[in-house]
PDB file of C-alpha atoms and ligand atoms in Angstrom:
ATOM      1  CA  MET A   4      29.107 -82.261  26.705  1.00 97.00           C
ATOM      2  CA  ASP A   5      26.683 -84.271  28.053  1.00 98.00           C
ATOM      3  CA  ILE A   6      25.812 -84.817  31.726  1.00 98.00           C
ATOM      4  CA  TYR A   7      24.212 -87.553  32.896  1.00 98.00           C
ATOM      5  CA  VAL A   8      22.217 -88.181  36.403  1.00 98.00           C
ATOM      6  CA  ASP A   9      24.650 -91.918  38.044  1.00 98.00           C
ATOM      7  CA  SER A  10      21.250 -92.770  40.295  1.00 98.00           C
ATOM      8  CA  ALA A  11      18.363 -95.080  40.213  1.00 98.00           C
ATOM      9  CA  ASN A  12      16.548 -92.293  42.792  1.00 98.00           C
ATOM     10  CA  LEU A  13      13.253 -90.781  40.356  1.00 98.00           C
ATOM     11  CA  LYS A  14      13.201 -87.416  42.856  1.00 98.00           C
ATOM     12  CA  GLU A  15      17.273 -87.294  42.375  1.00 98.00           C
ATOM     13  CA  ILE A  16      16.762 -87.322  38.515  1.00 98.00           C
ATOM     14  CA  GLU A  17      14.096 -84.663  38.153  1.00 98.00           C
ATOM     15  CA  ALA A  18      15.801 -82.671  40.466  1.00 98.00           C
ATOM     16  CA  ALA A  19      19.113 -82.408  37.870  1.00 98.00           C
ATOM     17  CA  LYS A  20      16.474 -82.235  34.981  1.00 98.00           C
ATOM     18  CA  GLU A  21      14.844 -79.148  36.229  1.00 98.00           C
ATOM     19  CA  LEU A  22      18.619 -77.914  35.836  1.00 98.00           C
ATOM     20  CA  GLY A  23      19.469 -79.420  32.329  1.00 97.00           C
ATOM     21  CA  LEU A  24      21.696 -81.761  34.211  1.00 97.00           C
ATOM     22  CA  ALA A  25      19.608 -85.081  32.849  1.00 98.00           C
ATOM     23  CA  ASP A  26      21.319 -85.600  29.153  1.00 98.00           C
ATOM     24  CA  GLY A  27      20.668 -89.113  30.540  1.00 98.00           C
ATOM     25  CA  VAL A  28      20.567 -91.371  33.299  1.00 98.00           C
ATOM     26  CA  THR A  29      23.292 -94.325  34.947  1.00 98.00           C
ATOM     27  CA  THR A  30      22.448 -97.257  36.929  1.00 98.00           C
ATOM     28  CA  ASN A  31      23.960-100.064  38.338  1.00 98.00           C
ATOM     29  CA  PRO A  32      22.802-102.878  40.606  1.00 97.00           C
ATOM     30  CA  THR A  33      24.472-101.090  43.500  1.00 98.00           C
ATOM     31  CA  LEU A  34      21.843 -98.106  42.429  1.00 98.00           C
ATOM     32  CA  ILE A  35      18.813 -99.808  41.942  1.00 98.00           C
ATOM     33  CA  ALA A  36      18.825-101.545  44.745  1.00 97.00           C
ATOM     34  CA  LYS A  37      19.003 -98.976  47.038  1.00 97.00           C
ATOM     35  CA  GLU A  38      15.589 -97.902  45.566  1.00 97.00           C
ATOM     36  CA  GLY A  39      14.100-101.164  46.463  1.00 91.00           C
ATOM     37  CA  GLY A  40      11.545-102.867  44.071  1.00 93.00           C
ATOM     38  CA  SER A  41      11.530-104.287  40.640  1.00 96.00           C
ATOM     39  CA  MET A  42      14.558-103.057  38.801  1.00 97.00           C
ATOM     40  CA  ARG A  43      12.313-103.110  35.378  1.00 97.00           C
ATOM     41  CA  GLU A  44       9.454-101.012  36.797  1.00 98.00           C
ATOM     42  CA  ILE A  45      12.195 -98.473  38.656  1.00 98.00           C
ATOM     43  CA  LEU A  46      13.868 -98.403  34.923  1.00 98.00           C
ATOM     44  CA  GLY A  47      10.877 -97.885  33.090  1.00 98.00           C
ATOM     45  CA  LYS A  48      10.102 -94.622  34.945  1.00 98.00           C
ATOM     46  CA  ILE A  49      13.083 -93.167  34.588  1.00 98.00           C
ATOM     47  CA  ALA A  50      12.816 -93.760  30.653  1.00 98.00           C
ATOM     48  CA  LYS A  51       9.532 -92.168  31.039  1.00 98.00           C
ATOM     49  CA  THR A  52      11.238 -89.369  32.822  1.00 98.00           C
ATOM     50  CA  VAL A  53      14.487 -88.169  30.592  1.00 98.00           C
ATOM     51  CA  SER A  54      14.176 -88.508  27.287  1.00 98.00           C
ATOM     52  CA  GLY A  55      17.861 -89.075  26.734  1.00 98.00           C
ATOM     53  CA  PRO A  56      19.737 -92.800  27.409  1.00 98.00           C
ATOM     54  CA  VAL A  57      18.965 -94.559  30.571  1.00 98.00           C
ATOM     55  CA  HIS A  58      22.045 -97.311  31.350  1.00 98.00           C
ATOM     56  CA  ALA A  59      20.652-100.624  32.511  1.00 98.00           C
ATOM     57  CA  GLU A  60      23.213-103.450  33.648  1.00 98.00           C
ATOM     58  CA  VAL A  61      22.491-106.742  32.507  1.00 98.00           C
ATOM     59  CA  LEU A  62      22.742-109.418  36.279  1.00 98.00           C
ATOM     60  CA  ASN A  63      24.289-112.141  33.657  1.00 98.00           C
ATOM     61  CA  LEU A  64      27.424-112.882  32.981  1.00 98.00           C
ATOM     62  CA  GLU A  65      27.304-115.651  30.201  1.00 98.00           C
ATOM     63  CA  TYR A  66      27.067-115.051  26.931  1.00 98.00           C
ATOM     64  CA  ALA A  67      23.673-116.383  25.609  1.00 98.00           C
ATOM     65  CA  ALA A  68      22.674-114.818  29.226  1.00 98.00           C
ATOM     66  CA  ILE A  69      23.856-111.747  28.754  1.00 98.00           C
ATOM     67  CA  LEU A  70      21.882-111.758  24.893  1.00 98.00           C
ATOM     68  CA  LYS A  71      18.806-112.552  26.732  1.00 98.00           C
ATOM     69  CA  GLU A  72      18.698-110.368  29.078  1.00 98.00           C
ATOM     70  CA  GLY A  73      19.772-107.412  27.257  1.00 98.00           C
ATOM     71  CA  ARG A  74      17.236-107.518  24.825  1.00 98.00           C
ATOM     72  CA  GLU A  75      14.032-108.000  27.525  1.00 98.00           C
ATOM     73  CA  LEU A  76      15.776-104.898  28.566  1.00 98.00           C
ATOM     74  CA  ALA A  77      15.803-102.914  26.001  1.00 98.00           C
ATOM     75  CA  LYS A  78      12.173-103.857  25.276  1.00 98.00           C
ATOM     76  CA  ILE A  79      11.484-101.697  28.439  1.00 98.00           C
ATOM     77  CA  ALA A  80      12.067 -98.421  26.329  1.00 98.00           C
ATOM     78  CA  ASP A  81      13.414 -96.576  23.439  1.00 98.00           C
ATOM     79  CA  ASN A  82      15.737 -95.229  25.278  1.00 98.00           C
ATOM     80  CA  ILE A  83      17.459 -97.891  27.207  1.00 98.00           C
ATOM     81  CA  VAL A  84      21.558 -98.904  26.676  1.00 98.00           C
ATOM     82  CA  VAL A  85      22.280-102.479  27.745  1.00 98.00           C
ATOM     83  CA  LYS A  86      25.313-101.898  30.200  1.00 98.00           C
ATOM     84  CA  ILE A  87      27.377-105.138  30.223  1.00 98.00           C
ATOM     85  CA  PRO A  88      30.346-105.666  32.656  1.00 98.00           C
ATOM     86  CA  MET A  89      34.309-106.077  30.839  1.00 98.00           C
ATOM     87  CA  LEU A  90      34.247-109.577  30.394  1.00 98.00           C
ATOM     88  CA  ARG A  91      34.956-111.833  27.085  1.00 98.00           C
ATOM     89  CA  ASP A  92      31.473-112.620  27.283  1.00 98.00           C
ATOM     90  CA  GLY A  93      30.367-109.171  27.706  1.00 98.00           C
ATOM     91  CA  LEU A  94      32.347-108.428  24.300  1.00 98.00           C
ATOM     92  CA  ARG A  95      31.075-111.180  22.372  1.00 98.00           C
ATOM     93  CA  ALA A  96      27.764-110.204  23.553  1.00 98.00           C
ATOM     94  CA  ALA A  97      28.002-106.181  22.719  1.00 98.00           C
ATOM     95  CA  LYS A  98      29.461-107.008  18.941  1.00 98.00           C
ATOM     96  CA  ALA A  99      26.120-109.469  18.602  1.00 98.00           C
ATOM     97  CA  PHE A 100      24.444-105.991  19.854  1.00 98.00           C
ATOM     98  CA  TYR A 101      25.884-103.484  17.514  1.00 98.00           C
ATOM     99  CA  GLU A 102      25.179-105.800  14.906  1.00 98.00           C
ATOM    100  CA  GLU A 103      21.368-105.982  16.207  1.00 98.00           C
ATOM    101  CA  GLY A 104      21.491-102.785  16.609  1.00 98.00           C
ATOM    102  CA  ILE A 105      21.257-102.448  20.522  1.00 98.00           C
ATOM    103  CA  PRO A 106      23.390 -99.444  22.227  1.00 98.00           C
ATOM    104  CA  THR A 107      25.841-100.803  24.707  1.00 98.00           C
ATOM    105  CA  ASN A 108      27.392 -99.478  27.347  1.00 99.00           C
ATOM    106  CA  ILE A 109      31.330-101.656  28.354  1.00 98.00           C
ATOM    107  CA  THR A 110      31.073-101.233  31.746  1.00 98.00           C
ATOM    108  CA  LEU A 111      34.053-101.531  35.213  1.00 98.00           C
ATOM    109  CA  ILE A 112      36.435-100.248  32.728  1.00 98.00           C
ATOM    110  CA  PHE A 113      40.163 -99.610  34.714  1.00 98.00           C
ATOM    111  CA  SER A 114      42.567-100.001  32.040  1.00 98.00           C
ATOM    112  CA  PRO A 115      43.266 -98.374  28.285  1.00 98.00           C
ATOM    113  CA  ALA A 116      43.680-101.410  27.149  1.00 98.00           C
ATOM    114  CA  GLN A 117      40.149-102.737  27.979  1.00 98.00           C
ATOM    115  CA  ALA A 118      38.723 -99.478  26.456  1.00 98.00           C
ATOM    116  CA  ILE A 119      40.430-100.691  23.015  1.00 98.00           C
ATOM    117  CA  LEU A 120      38.782-103.899  23.163  1.00 98.00           C
ATOM    118  CA  ALA A 121      35.577-101.907  24.408  1.00 98.00           C
ATOM    119  CA  ALA A 122      35.855 -99.994  20.951  1.00 98.00           C
ATOM    120  CA  LYS A 123      36.557-102.783  18.585  1.00 98.00           C
ATOM    121  CA  ALA A 124      33.673-104.610  19.847  1.00 98.00           C
ATOM    122  CA  GLY A 125      31.569-101.788  18.755  1.00 98.00           C
ATOM    123  CA  ALA A 126      30.296-100.795  22.337  1.00 98.00           C
ATOM    124  CA  THR A 127      28.173 -97.410  21.743  1.00 98.00           C
ATOM    125  CA  TYR A 128      29.576 -96.457  25.124  1.00 98.00           C
ATOM    126  CA  VAL A 129      32.934 -96.721  27.369  1.00 98.00           C
ATOM    127  CA  CYS A 130      32.830 -96.408  30.960  1.00 98.00           C
ATOM    128  CA  PRO A 131      35.899 -96.132  32.753  1.00 98.00           C
ATOM    129  CA  PHE A 132      35.579 -95.604  37.004  1.00 98.00           C
ATOM    130  CA  LEU A 133      37.538 -92.767  37.981  1.00 98.00           C
ATOM    131  CA  GLY A 134      37.224 -92.660  41.696  1.00 98.00           C
ATOM    132  CA  ARG A 135      37.822 -96.370  42.174  1.00 98.00           C
ATOM    133  CA  LEU A 136      41.264 -96.120  40.703  1.00 98.00           C
ATOM    134  CA  ASP A 137      41.694 -93.126  42.857  1.00 97.00           C
ATOM    135  CA  ASP A 138      40.554 -95.232  45.889  1.00 97.00           C
ATOM    136  CA  ILE A 139      43.539 -97.767  45.418  1.00 98.00           C
ATOM    137  CA  GLY A 140      46.002 -94.962  45.343  1.00 98.00           C
ATOM    138  CA  HIS A 141      46.146 -95.389  40.919  1.00 98.00           C
ATOM    139  CA  ASP A 142      45.481 -92.305  38.976  1.00 98.00           C
ATOM    140  CA  GLY A 143      42.084 -92.073  37.392  1.00 98.00           C
ATOM    141  CA  LEU A 144      42.326 -89.041  35.632  1.00 98.00           C
ATOM    142  CA  LEU A 145      44.940 -90.440  33.887  1.00 98.00           C
ATOM    143  CA  LEU A 146      43.007 -93.605  32.477  1.00 98.00           C
ATOM    144  CA  LEU A 147      40.498 -91.017  31.404  1.00 98.00           C
ATOM    145  CA  SER A 148      43.157 -88.894  29.640  1.00 98.00           C
ATOM    146  CA  GLN A 149      45.218 -91.678  28.066  1.00 98.00           C
ATOM    147  CA  ILE A 150      41.332 -93.275  26.533  1.00 98.00           C
ATOM    148  CA  ARG A 151      40.652 -89.689  25.732  1.00 98.00           C
ATOM    149  CA  SER A 152      44.104 -89.940  23.280  1.00 98.00           C
ATOM    150  CA  ILE A 153      43.224 -93.224  22.137  1.00 98.00           C
ATOM    151  CA  LEU A 154      40.080 -92.485  20.582  1.00 98.00           C
ATOM    152  CA  ASP A 155      40.916 -89.068  19.820  1.00 98.00           C
ATOM    153  CA  ALA A 156      44.230 -90.590  17.566  1.00 98.00           C
ATOM    154  CA  ASN A 157      41.268 -93.660  16.127  1.00 98.00           C
ATOM    155  CA  PRO A 158      38.154 -91.592  14.917  1.00 97.00           C
ATOM    156  CA  ASP A 159      37.636 -94.858  13.831  1.00 98.00           C
ATOM    157  CA  LEU A 160      36.662 -96.109  16.698  1.00 97.00           C
ATOM    158  CA  GLU A 161      33.088 -94.633  17.193  1.00 96.00           C
ATOM    159  CA  THR A 162      32.514 -95.371  20.946  1.00 98.00           C
ATOM    160  CA  LYS A 163      31.984 -92.536  23.460  1.00 98.00           C
ATOM    161  CA  ILE A 164      33.609 -91.949  26.554  1.00 98.00           C
ATOM    162  CA  ILE A 165      31.295 -92.012  29.665  1.00 98.00           C
ATOM    163  CA  ALA A 166      33.103 -90.921  32.984  1.00 98.00           C
ATOM    164  CA  ALA A 167      31.843 -92.636  35.583  1.00 98.00           C
ATOM    165  CA  SER A 168      32.654 -93.312  39.348  1.00 98.00           C
ATOM    166  CA  ILE A 169      32.824 -89.066  39.940  1.00 98.00           C
ATOM    167  CA  ARG A 170      33.678 -88.217  43.324  1.00 98.00           C
ATOM    168  CA  THR A 171      34.376 -84.693  43.370  1.00 98.00           C
ATOM    169  CA  PRO A 172      33.309 -81.475  41.520  1.00 98.00           C
ATOM    170  CA  GLY A 173      37.205 -81.331  40.557  1.00 98.00           C
ATOM    171  CA  HIS A 174      36.855 -84.490  38.950  1.00 98.00           C
ATOM    172  CA  MET A 175      33.998 -82.065  36.719  1.00 98.00           C
ATOM    173  CA  ILE A 176      36.335 -79.494  35.905  1.00 98.00           C
ATOM    174  CA  GLU A 177      39.074 -82.199  34.734  1.00 98.00           C
ATOM    175  CA  LEU A 178      36.727 -84.160  33.013  1.00 98.00           C
ATOM    176  CA  SER A 179      35.219 -80.804  31.040  1.00 98.00           C
ATOM    177  CA  GLN A 180      38.793 -79.659  30.261  1.00 98.00           C
ATOM    178  CA  MET A 181      39.448 -83.059  28.662  1.00 98.00           C
ATOM    179  CA  GLY A 182      36.853 -83.060  26.366  1.00 98.00           C
ATOM    180  CA  ILE A 183      35.340 -86.263  28.112  1.00 98.00           C
ATOM    181  CA  ASP A 184      31.820 -86.893  26.106  1.00 98.00           C
ATOM    182  CA  ILE A 185      29.974 -87.633  29.096  1.00 98.00           C
ATOM    183  CA  LEU A 186      30.155 -87.024  32.682  1.00 98.00           C
ATOM    184  CA  THR A 187      28.022 -89.342  34.660  1.00 98.00           C
ATOM    185  CA  ALA A 188      27.741 -87.650  38.422  1.00 98.00           C
ATOM    186  CA  PRO A 189      25.884 -88.239  41.630  1.00 98.00           C
ATOM    187  CA  SER A 190      22.918 -85.955  42.653  1.00 98.00           C
ATOM    188  CA  LYS A 191      25.886 -84.989  45.787  1.00 98.00           C
ATOM    189  CA  VAL A 192      28.535 -83.864  42.960  1.00 98.00           C
ATOM    190  CA  LEU A 193      25.730 -82.092  41.040  1.00 98.00           C
ATOM    191  CA  GLN A 194      24.815 -79.847  43.986  1.00 97.00           C
ATOM    192  CA  GLN A 195      28.387 -79.390  45.274  1.00 98.00           C
ATOM    193  CA  MET A 196      29.019 -77.820  41.758  1.00 98.00           C
ATOM    194  CA  GLU A 197      26.788 -74.906  42.578  1.00 97.00           C
ATOM    195  CA  LYS A 198      28.593 -73.746  45.878  1.00 96.00           C
ATOM    196  CA  HIS A 199      31.182 -71.365  46.741  1.00 97.00           C
ATOM    197  CA  PRO A 200      31.657 -70.040  50.238  1.00 97.00           C
ATOM    198  CA  LEU A 201      32.547 -66.085  48.367  1.00 98.00           C
ATOM    199  CA  THR A 202      28.746 -66.718  46.654  1.00 98.00           C
ATOM    200  CA  ASP A 203      26.811 -67.063  49.829  1.00 97.00           C
ATOM    201  CA  GLN A 204      28.753 -64.049  51.328  1.00 98.00           C
ATOM    202  CA  GLY A 205      28.200 -61.960  48.562  1.00 98.00           C
ATOM    203  CA  ILE A 206      24.395 -62.547  48.493  1.00 98.00           C
ATOM    204  CA  ALA A 207      24.861 -61.725  52.038  1.00 98.00           C
ATOM    205  CA  ALA A 208      26.704 -58.360  51.879  1.00 98.00           C
ATOM    206  CA  PHE A 209      23.852 -57.474  49.070  1.00 98.00           C
ATOM    207  CA  ILE A 210      20.895 -58.529  50.810  1.00 97.00           C
ATOM    208  CA  GLU A 211      22.335 -56.350  54.071  1.00 97.00           C
ATOM    209  CA  ASP A 212      23.376 -53.563  51.958  1.00 98.00           C
ATOM    210  CA  ALA A 213      19.764 -53.328  50.299  1.00 97.00           C
ATOM    211  CA  LYS A 214      18.275 -52.789  53.240  1.00 96.00           C
ATOM    212  CA  LYS A 215      19.931 -49.501  53.121  1.00 97.00           C
ATOM    213  CA  PHE A 216      17.815 -48.042  50.305  1.00 96.00           C
ATOM    214  CA  SER A 217      14.860 -48.416  48.779  1.00 93.00           C
ATOM    215  CA  ALA A 218      13.119 -50.114  45.951  1.00 85.00           C
TER     216      ALA A 218
HETATM  217  C1  E4P B 309      28.138 -95.517  36.722  1.00 92.57           C
HETATM  218  O1  E4P B 309      27.817 -95.961  35.477  1.00 92.57           O
HETATM  219  C2  E4P B 309      28.936 -96.293  37.800  1.00 92.57           C
HETATM  220  O2  E4P B 309      27.895 -97.163  38.046  1.00 92.57           O
HETATM  221  C3  E4P B 309      29.136 -95.646  38.872  1.00 92.57           C
HETATM  222  O3  E4P B 309      29.542 -93.902  38.660  1.00 92.57           O
HETATM  223  C4  E4P B 309      29.996 -96.198  39.881  1.00 92.57           C
HETATM  224  O4  E4P B 309      30.338 -95.070  40.584  1.00 92.57           O
HETATM  225  P1  E4P B 309      30.915 -95.403  42.333  1.00 92.57           P
HETATM  226  O5  E4P B 309      32.168 -96.256  42.095  1.00 92.57           O
HETATM  227  O6  E4P B 309      30.606 -94.388  43.044  1.00 92.57           O
HETATM  228  O7  E4P B 309      30.235 -96.957  42.814  1.00 92.57           O
END
């Protein structure tokens, strides 16, 4: 299982890397906008910071324009993955990139049917958004488990699942149990995973008791 940082912030990515939690990085236009500046420069710096895949989303939505932009993004660094929204033109572009050997992520997946199409188009990764489904009262984890079952039942579909829009440490546990290939999490969730009140209480008690004897 790989864990990616869902961020365009270099400090967050470096901090996660120190803990072995930056097997890759996912970005999107919203995350890039939070950093400000040039998308190309930000992606270049991230791609130098981590050795694993760096997912860079195209801003164009029409076939020829996606191809042009995706090829430009892929030139930024060898570890760039072209991230494409789930659209018919996006699927067509994923198929073309597959034939060119450029890795792709079909993103904004909200149904198992969309995941099947992305896998058949040759996407290297399919990217279901769990938290956004939960936000509208649907069951995001159910979607992830359906996609896992489909891919397990059809080993000819070689796409990997990246679970995105992760909101809680509980999501990380459930997704790990399901055998999801990649979990991309915001830095906040990765930090929350460290914490347990009994750990804090235990450390405090040991510090107190250590005052009662000499080393
Ligand atoms: C990752 O690839 C997605 O862009 C990201 O996880 C979306 O998360 P959000 O729903 O918290 O914006």
